[in-house]
Amino acid sequence: MAAVKDIQQVKQRFGIIGNYPALDRAIDVALQVAPTDLTVLITGESGVGKDIFSQIIHQNSLRKHKQYIAVNCGGIPEGTIDSELFGHEKGSFSGALADRKGYFEVTDGGTIFLDEVGELPAQAQIRLLRILERGEFFKVGSSVVQKTNVRIVAATNVDLTESVRQNKFREDLYYRLNTVPIVIPPLRERGDDILLLFRKFAGDCAEKYQMPAIHLDEDARRLLLAYRWPGNVRELKNVTERLSVIENERLITADTLRLYIPDSGMEKLPAVLNKDSDKKVFNSEREILYQVLFDMKKDINDLKKLVHEIMSGNMVENESIPSPYIHPIQQVPSIQEIEPTNESMSLKELEKDTIIKALEKHNGRRKNAADDLKISQRTLYRKIKEYELE
């Protein structure tokens, strides 16, 4: 394992911000594998910084004074990718007016970073496998074998095992590339690293454009941590820079921040609680509404039973009726309301009714209602507008 000071030095050199253990582990693995010639497969979502880890490996290897080339396999047309990677002979195809060296020939002795390697077409996968197995290749249109001594670092944001199952990626190539795997965690899992990165990007932008740095109030910080960041570090940087340049106020509130992040990226959905379990977690709004429907049906059946007992003379009319289970964010309908209640009401109607009850409970205070429903204020505002509850 690399020393802590070595990991910190790498962070400082390559501008990596954060203390998340999985991030430190990825740096540690990169430092350990760097002095070898082993092939590395870096996996992680788009925007997590996979290219930085390829540079960490190259700069800490014995090849650091040789050529380093980064190739976006998904950005090269299928018809020309063989020529780009392996070169071609003059006249080998229409437009081949001269011999051309490919990246594997140019990078001999150095490191080649194949980003989005999962996008390689089938023919290029076969050629790449030959390099990994024998260190040799053919130029397009040539029958002469050429040797190359290249360190390959590959990266992908797709599940290559699934691509193998779908016959989109060669299984033997996958295992050759995946000699040493490095997994980069998504930003949403890194907790307070999000705040550290925001502060860094805000400071950099302020220095670049000679303006005071923006900062967040408490609600905005919570919102920043709740957002899923599908674009990861790249998206956070873009949002921070837009806020810095466009907003006049240097204190960013949650309401302002909501204007810059899409509601579809909010991670936290409503959570309906019951007295049997105050920590129940739901994976979707549909699960929540089914739970509401189940609870309402139970409440209605209990109340109907009580009404039947009253009508049968088993209870005096002015006796206090023991309250059945009361849902924490929804009042049980009164006896007069039982008969008109439609037990098969739509999920949208149930959701609308739940929101109305929460707003009434808190006298229209949306923040309190959102907290009670365990949803973001932005989601609540959207639902209020959707159901015309203004």
Short mmCIF file of C-alpha atoms in Angstrom, two decimals:
data_model
loop_
_atom_site.label_atom_id
_atom_site.label_comp_id
_atom_site.label_asym_id
_atom_site.label_seq_id
_atom_site.Cartn_x
_atom_site.Cartn_y
_atom_site.Cartn_z
CA MET A 1 0.00 0.00 0.00
CA ALA A 2 1.25 3.48 -0.88
CA ALA A 3 2.08 5.83 1.98
CA VAL A 4 -0.51 8.41 2.95
CA LYS A 5 1.94 11.19 2.08
CA ASP A 6 2.35 9.73 -1.44
CA ILE A 7 -1.42 9.77 -1.95
CA GLN A 8 -1.59 13.37 -0.72
CA GLN A 9 1.25 14.37 -3.07
CA VAL A 10 -0.60 12.82 -6.00
CA LYS A 11 -3.77 14.70 -5.05
CA GLN A 12 -1.88 17.96 -4.93
CA ARG A 13 -0.04 17.36 -8.20
CA PHE A 14 -3.11 16.33 -10.20
CA GLY A 15 -5.64 18.63 -8.52
CA ILE A 16 -7.68 15.85 -6.90
CA ILE A 17 -9.95 17.14 -4.12
CA GLY A 18 -11.53 14.89 -1.50
CA ASN A 19 -10.96 12.42 1.32
CA TYR A 20 -13.44 9.69 0.41
CA PRO A 21 -11.84 6.29 1.25
CA ALA A 22 -12.76 4.68 -2.09
CA LEU A 23 -11.09 7.58 -3.90
CA ASP A 24 -7.91 7.15 -1.85
CA ARG A 25 -8.04 3.42 -2.58
CA ALA A 26 -8.20 4.08 -6.34
CA ILE A 27 -5.16 6.38 -6.11
CA ASP A 28 -3.34 3.77 -4.04
CA VAL A 29 -3.94 1.04 -6.64
CA ALA A 30 -2.82 3.38 -9.44
CA LEU A 31 0.45 4.12 -7.63
CA GLN A 32 1.13 0.45 -6.94
CA VAL A 33 0.49 -0.71 -10.50
CA ALA A 34 2.28 2.24 -12.17
CA PRO A 35 5.86 0.79 -12.07
CA THR A 36 4.67 -2.42 -13.80
CA ASP A 37 3.62 -3.05 -17.39
CA LEU A 38 0.29 -4.58 -16.39
CA THR A 39 -2.79 -3.53 -18.34
CA VAL A 40 -5.25 -1.45 -16.31
CA LEU A 41 -9.01 -1.06 -16.77
CA ILE A 42 -10.46 2.07 -15.14
CA THR A 43 -14.22 2.00 -14.62
CA GLY A 44 -16.55 4.74 -13.46
CA GLU A 45 -19.35 7.00 -14.59
CA SER A 46 -18.83 9.80 -17.06
CA GLY A 47 -17.24 12.83 -15.47
CA VAL A 48 -15.49 11.16 -12.51
CA GLY A 49 -11.98 11.84 -13.86
CA LYS A 50 -10.85 8.53 -15.32
CA ASP A 51 -8.36 10.31 -17.59
CA ILE A 52 -6.56 11.75 -14.56
CA PHE A 53 -5.89 8.25 -13.25
CA SER A 54 -4.36 7.20 -16.56
CA GLN A 55 -1.97 10.14 -16.25
CA ILE A 56 -1.16 9.19 -12.65
CA ILE A 57 -0.18 5.72 -13.86
CA HIS A 58 1.95 7.03 -16.74
CA GLN A 59 3.71 9.76 -14.75
CA ASN A 60 4.67 7.30 -12.00
CA SER A 61 5.89 4.61 -14.40
CA LEU A 62 9.26 3.90 -16.03
CA ARG A 63 7.68 5.14 -19.27
CA LYS A 64 7.06 8.68 -18.01
CA HIS A 65 9.66 10.18 -20.37
CA LYS A 66 8.11 8.41 -23.37
CA GLN A 67 5.02 9.27 -25.40
CA TYR A 68 1.57 9.39 -23.79
CA ILE A 69 -1.50 9.48 -26.04
CA ALA A 70 -5.16 9.58 -25.00
CA VAL A 71 -7.62 8.21 -27.56
CA ASN A 72 -11.40 8.56 -27.32
CA CYS A 73 -12.53 5.33 -28.97
CA GLY A 74 -16.14 6.52 -29.06
CA GLY A 75 -15.22 9.69 -30.95
CA ILE A 76 -13.57 8.05 -33.97
CA PRO A 77 -15.80 6.88 -36.86
CA GLU A 78 -15.90 3.10 -37.23
CA GLY A 79 -14.62 3.29 -40.79
CA THR A 80 -11.39 5.05 -39.81
CA ILE A 81 -10.62 3.75 -36.31
CA ASP A 82 -8.40 0.89 -37.56
CA SER A 83 -6.33 3.40 -39.51
CA GLU A 84 -6.14 5.78 -36.54
CA LEU A 85 -5.00 3.10 -34.11
CA PHE A 86 -2.84 0.87 -36.29
CA GLY A 87 -1.95 2.99 -39.34
CA HIS A 88 -2.39 2.20 -43.03
CA GLU A 89 -0.44 1.68 -46.24
CA LYS A 90 -0.72 4.03 -49.21
CA GLY A 91 -3.56 2.97 -51.50
CA SER A 92 -5.08 0.57 -48.96
CA PHE A 93 -8.43 2.32 -49.26
CA SER A 94 -10.00 5.29 -51.00
CA GLY A 95 -8.32 8.45 -49.74
CA ALA A 96 -5.17 6.70 -48.45
CA LEU A 97 -2.79 8.90 -50.43
CA ALA A 98 0.25 8.13 -48.28
CA ASP A 99 1.50 5.79 -45.58
CA ARG A 100 0.29 6.68 -42.10
CA LYS A 101 1.56 5.68 -38.70
CA GLY A 102 -1.08 4.69 -36.16
CA TYR A 103 -1.14 5.51 -32.46
CA PHE A 104 0.32 2.14 -31.47
CA GLU A 105 3.34 2.75 -33.68
CA VAL A 106 3.82 6.35 -32.57
CA THR A 107 3.48 5.46 -28.88
CA ASP A 108 6.02 2.61 -28.97
CA GLY A 109 7.71 2.54 -25.55
CA GLY A 110 5.10 4.79 -23.98
CA THR A 111 1.51 4.63 -22.73
CA ILE A 112 -1.74 4.73 -24.68
CA PHE A 113 -4.99 5.56 -22.89
CA LEU A 114 -8.04 4.05 -24.61
CA ASP A 115 -11.05 5.94 -23.26
CA GLU A 116 -14.52 4.50 -23.93
CA VAL A 117 -12.89 1.23 -24.94
CA GLY A 118 -16.32 -0.44 -24.90
CA GLU A 119 -17.15 1.47 -28.11
CA LEU A 120 -14.49 -0.30 -30.17
CA PRO A 121 -15.95 -2.10 -33.21
CA ALA A 122 -15.42 -5.87 -33.56
CA GLN A 123 -12.51 -5.69 -36.02
CA ALA A 124 -10.60 -3.22 -33.87
CA GLN A 125 -11.18 -5.46 -30.83
CA ILE A 126 -9.47 -8.35 -32.65
CA ARG A 127 -6.49 -6.15 -33.56
CA LEU A 128 -6.22 -4.84 -30.00
CA LEU A 129 -6.31 -8.38 -28.60
CA ARG A 130 -3.37 -9.32 -30.85
CA ILE A 131 -1.34 -6.43 -29.43
CA LEU A 132 -2.14 -7.47 -25.86
CA GLU A 133 -1.28 -11.13 -26.51
CA ARG A 134 1.75 -10.81 -28.83
CA GLY A 135 2.74 -7.15 -28.92
CA GLU A 136 2.28 -7.04 -32.70
CA PHE A 137 -0.11 -5.60 -35.28
CA PHE A 138 -0.71 -5.14 -39.00
CA LYS A 139 -1.25 -1.81 -40.66
CA VAL A 140 -4.42 -1.57 -42.73
CA GLY A 141 -3.58 -2.89 -46.19
CA SER A 142 -0.26 -4.42 -45.10
CA SER A 143 0.82 -8.04 -44.57
CA VAL A 144 3.96 -7.08 -42.66
CA VAL A 145 3.91 -7.75 -38.92
CA GLN A 146 5.05 -4.82 -36.78
CA LYS A 147 6.08 -4.96 -33.14
CA THR A 148 5.15 -2.43 -30.48
CA ASN A 149 5.95 -2.10 -26.79
CA VAL A 150 3.01 -0.08 -25.50
CA ARG A 151 1.48 0.08 -22.01
CA ILE A 152 -2.31 0.06 -22.37
CA VAL A 153 -4.59 1.79 -19.88
CA ALA A 154 -8.26 1.49 -20.83
CA ALA A 155 -11.37 3.13 -19.40
CA THR A 156 -15.11 2.69 -19.75
CA ASN A 157 -18.31 4.07 -18.27
CA VAL A 158 -20.36 1.06 -19.37
CA ASP A 159 -20.65 -2.39 -17.83
CA LEU A 160 -18.35 -4.46 -20.02
CA THR A 161 -19.54 -7.72 -18.46
CA GLU A 162 -23.02 -6.90 -19.74
CA SER A 163 -21.55 -6.03 -23.16
CA VAL A 164 -19.84 -9.43 -23.15
CA ARG A 165 -23.15 -11.15 -22.39
CA GLN A 166 -24.75 -9.27 -25.29
CA ASN A 167 -21.87 -10.26 -27.60
CA LYS A 168 -20.93 -6.61 -28.12
CA PHE A 169 -17.49 -7.00 -26.55
CA ARG A 170 -15.06 -9.92 -26.75
CA GLU A 171 -14.77 -11.88 -23.51
CA ASP A 172 -11.08 -12.69 -24.04
CA LEU A 173 -10.32 -9.01 -24.65
CA TYR A 174 -12.22 -8.02 -21.51
CA TYR A 175 -10.10 -10.30 -19.33
CA ARG A 176 -6.91 -9.09 -21.00
CA LEU A 177 -7.81 -5.46 -20.32
CA ASN A 178 -9.06 -6.12 -16.80
CA THR A 179 -5.72 -7.36 -15.43
CA VAL A 180 -5.79 -4.63 -12.78
CA PRO A 181 -9.20 -2.96 -12.23
CA ILE A 182 -9.49 0.53 -10.76
CA VAL A 183 -12.97 1.72 -9.80
CA ILE A 184 -13.60 5.47 -9.47
CA PRO A 185 -16.55 6.23 -7.15
CA PRO A 186 -19.36 8.50 -8.39
CA LEU A 187 -19.57 11.95 -6.86
CA ARG A 188 -22.92 11.33 -5.14
CA GLU A 189 -21.29 8.71 -2.90
CA ARG A 190 -18.48 10.97 -1.74
CA GLY A 191 -20.41 12.97 0.86
CA ASP A 192 -18.63 16.11 2.05
CA ASP A 193 -16.18 15.88 -0.85
CA ILE A 194 -18.95 17.59 -2.83
CA LEU A 195 -18.72 20.67 -0.62
CA LEU A 196 -14.91 20.68 -0.82
CA LEU A 197 -15.04 20.52 -4.61
CA PHE A 198 -17.64 23.29 -4.77
CA ARG A 199 -15.43 25.52 -2.63
CA LYS A 200 -12.41 24.76 -4.85
CA PHE A 201 -14.26 25.49 -8.09
CA ALA A 202 -15.81 28.64 -6.64
CA GLY A 203 -12.38 29.86 -5.51
CA ASP A 204 -10.79 29.10 -8.89
CA CYS A 205 -13.56 30.94 -10.73
CA ALA A 206 -13.31 33.94 -8.40
CA GLU A 207 -9.56 34.14 -8.93
CA LYS A 208 -9.86 33.78 -12.70
CA TYR A 209 -12.48 36.50 -13.12
CA GLN A 210 -11.38 38.67 -10.18
CA MET A 211 -14.64 38.54 -8.24
CA PRO A 212 -15.65 37.52 -4.70
CA ALA A 213 -16.16 33.79 -4.33
CA ILE A 214 -19.69 32.46 -3.94
CA HIS A 215 -20.67 30.39 -0.91
CA LEU A 216 -23.74 28.41 0.13
CA ASP A 217 -26.23 28.81 2.96
CA GLU A 218 -27.19 25.77 5.03
CA ASP A 219 -30.21 24.79 2.92
CA ALA A 220 -28.18 25.10 -0.28
CA ARG A 221 -25.48 22.83 1.17
CA ARG A 222 -28.09 20.21 1.99
CA LEU A 223 -29.51 20.48 -1.53
CA LEU A 224 -26.04 20.14 -3.04
CA LEU A 225 -25.50 16.91 -1.08
CA ALA A 226 -28.98 15.55 -1.96
CA TYR A 227 -28.53 15.98 -5.71
CA ARG A 228 -27.39 12.83 -7.57
CA TRP A 229 -24.81 14.56 -9.84
CA PRO A 230 -25.25 12.28 -12.88
CA GLY A 231 -22.49 14.27 -14.61
CA ASN A 232 -20.27 13.91 -11.52
CA VAL A 233 -17.31 16.27 -10.98
CA ARG A 234 -17.63 17.77 -14.46
CA GLU A 235 -21.26 18.72 -13.81
CA LEU A 236 -20.48 20.17 -10.38
CA LYS A 237 -17.75 22.34 -11.89
CA ASN A 238 -20.09 23.60 -14.61
CA VAL A 239 -22.84 24.45 -12.10
CA THR A 240 -20.38 26.24 -9.80
CA GLU A 241 -18.97 28.32 -12.65
CA ARG A 242 -22.42 29.30 -13.93
CA LEU A 243 -23.49 30.37 -10.44
CA SER A 244 -20.29 32.37 -10.01
CA VAL A 245 -20.66 34.26 -13.27
CA ILE A 246 -24.43 34.76 -13.51
CA GLU A 247 -25.60 35.39 -9.94
CA ASN A 248 -25.06 38.84 -8.41
CA GLU A 249 -25.50 37.69 -4.83
CA ARG A 250 -22.47 35.89 -3.44
CA LEU A 251 -24.53 33.94 -0.90
CA ILE A 252 -26.29 31.18 -2.81
CA THR A 253 -29.60 30.01 -1.36
CA ALA A 254 -31.35 26.72 -2.01
CA ASP A 255 -33.96 28.47 -4.16
CA THR A 256 -31.21 29.93 -6.35
CA LEU A 257 -29.36 26.63 -6.59
CA ARG A 258 -32.54 24.85 -7.73
CA LEU A 259 -32.52 27.00 -10.86
CA TYR A 260 -29.23 25.40 -11.92
CA ILE A 261 -29.83 21.71 -11.22
CA PRO A 262 -32.59 19.61 -12.83
CA ASP A 263 -35.26 18.17 -10.57
CA SER A 264 -34.80 14.78 -12.23
CA GLY A 265 -31.45 14.49 -10.48
CA MET A 266 -32.86 14.76 -6.97
CA GLU A 267 -32.02 11.61 -5.08
CA LYS A 268 -34.47 11.72 -2.20
CA LEU A 269 -38.08 10.74 -2.86
CA PRO A 270 -40.96 10.95 -0.38
CA ALA A 271 -40.78 8.47 2.49
CA VAL A 272 -44.06 7.55 4.20
CA LEU A 273 -43.57 6.53 7.81
CA ASN A 274 -45.75 4.30 9.94
CA LYS A 275 -45.88 3.52 13.61
CA ASP A 276 -44.50 0.01 13.07
CA SER A 277 -41.33 1.27 11.44
CA ASP A 278 -40.22 4.90 11.49
CA LYS A 279 -37.27 4.16 9.22
CA LYS A 280 -38.95 2.57 6.24
CA VAL A 281 -37.20 3.35 2.96
CA PHE A 282 -38.96 3.38 -0.40
CA ASN A 283 -37.26 3.01 -3.76
CA SER A 284 -39.90 4.77 -5.87
CA GLU A 285 -42.94 7.01 -5.65
CA ARG A 286 -45.09 4.08 -6.78
CA GLU A 287 -44.03 2.09 -3.69
CA ILE A 288 -44.94 5.07 -1.51
CA LEU A 289 -48.39 5.42 -3.02
CA TYR A 290 -49.12 1.72 -2.74
CA GLN A 291 -48.22 1.95 0.96
CA VAL A 292 -50.55 4.94 1.35
CA LEU A 293 -53.34 3.03 -0.39
CA PHE A 294 -52.79 0.01 1.84
CA ASP A 295 -52.86 2.15 5.00
CA MET A 296 -55.97 4.05 3.91
CA LYS A 297 -57.81 0.82 3.13
CA LYS A 298 -56.90 -0.55 6.56
CA ASP A 299 -58.08 2.66 8.27
CA ILE A 300 -61.37 2.64 6.35
CA ASN A 301 -62.06 -1.00 7.18
CA ASP A 302 -61.36 -0.34 10.87
CA LEU A 303 -63.72 2.62 10.88
CA LYS A 304 -66.45 0.69 9.07
CA LYS A 305 -66.17 -1.97 11.73
CA LEU A 306 -66.59 0.68 14.44
CA VAL A 307 -69.62 2.12 12.66
CA HIS A 308 -71.16 -1.32 12.44
CA GLU A 309 -70.63 -1.83 16.18
CA ILE A 310 -72.26 1.53 16.92
CA MET A 311 -75.26 0.73 14.71
CA SER A 312 -75.60 -2.66 16.41
CA GLY A 313 -75.84 -1.00 19.83
CA ASN A 314 -72.57 -2.39 21.09
CA MET A 315 -71.31 1.15 21.85
CA VAL A 316 -73.13 4.15 23.27
CA GLU A 317 -73.46 7.03 20.83
CA ASN A 318 -71.59 9.60 22.90
CA GLU A 319 -68.80 7.24 23.92
CA SER A 320 -65.38 8.30 22.81
CA ILE A 321 -64.45 6.22 19.80
CA PRO A 322 -60.95 4.83 20.13
CA SER A 323 -58.86 6.12 17.30
CA PRO A 324 -57.52 3.51 14.92
CA TYR A 325 -54.04 3.78 13.49
CA ILE A 326 -53.45 7.38 12.45
CA HIS A 327 -51.07 7.87 9.56
CA PRO A 328 -48.45 10.45 10.51
CA ILE A 329 -48.89 12.58 7.38
CA GLN A 330 -52.54 11.87 6.67
CA GLN A 331 -55.68 12.25 8.79
CA VAL A 332 -58.15 9.35 8.77
CA PRO A 333 -61.45 10.30 7.09
CA SER A 334 -64.40 11.06 9.36
CA ILE A 335 -67.27 8.57 9.54
CA GLN A 336 -69.40 10.77 7.30
CA GLU A 337 -66.70 10.66 4.66
CA ILE A 338 -66.27 6.91 4.59
CA GLU A 339 -68.95 5.92 2.13
CA PRO A 340 -67.94 8.34 -0.68
CA THR A 341 -64.31 7.26 -0.43
CA ASN A 342 -63.18 5.38 -3.49
CA GLU A 343 -60.81 2.66 -2.29
CA SER A 344 -59.50 2.19 -5.80
CA MET A 345 -58.70 5.85 -6.33
CA SER A 346 -55.77 6.51 -8.66
CA LEU A 347 -52.22 6.77 -7.40
CA LYS A 348 -52.09 10.40 -8.51
CA GLU A 349 -55.18 11.22 -6.47
CA LEU A 350 -53.63 9.56 -3.43
CA GLU A 351 -50.43 11.54 -3.90
CA LYS A 352 -52.39 14.77 -4.31
CA ASP A 353 -54.45 14.03 -1.19
CA THR A 354 -51.32 13.27 0.83
CA ILE A 355 -49.72 16.57 -0.20
CA ILE A 356 -52.90 18.52 0.64
CA LYS A 357 -53.03 16.95 4.10
CA ALA A 358 -49.38 17.79 4.74
CA LEU A 359 -49.86 21.42 3.65
CA GLU A 360 -52.98 21.76 5.84
CA LYS A 361 -51.15 20.23 8.78
CA HIS A 362 -48.43 22.88 8.52
CA ASN A 363 -50.72 25.79 7.61
CA GLY A 364 -49.32 26.03 4.10
CA ARG A 365 -45.66 26.17 5.16
CA ARG A 366 -44.06 24.33 2.27
CA LYS A 367 -40.68 23.74 3.87
CA ASN A 368 -42.26 22.01 6.85
CA ALA A 369 -44.59 20.05 4.61
CA ALA A 370 -41.68 18.91 2.43
CA ASP A 371 -39.74 17.83 5.52
CA ASP A 372 -42.78 15.92 6.76
CA LEU A 373 -43.17 14.18 3.39
CA LYS A 374 -39.43 13.55 3.25
CA ILE A 375 -39.09 15.12 -0.19
CA SER A 376 -37.16 18.12 -1.45
CA GLN A 377 -38.86 21.51 -1.56
CA ARG A 378 -38.25 21.56 -5.30
CA THR A 379 -40.18 18.31 -5.72
CA LEU A 380 -42.99 19.66 -3.56
CA TYR A 381 -43.17 22.90 -5.61
CA ARG A 382 -43.35 20.84 -8.79
CA LYS A 383 -46.14 18.66 -7.38
CA ILE A 384 -48.10 21.72 -6.18
CA LYS A 385 -47.91 23.18 -9.66
CA GLU A 386 -48.77 19.85 -11.29
CA TYR A 387 -51.88 19.41 -9.14
CA GLU A 388 -52.80 23.13 -9.28
CA LEU A 389 -52.68 23.51 -5.49
CA GLU A 390 -51.44 27.12 -5.53
#
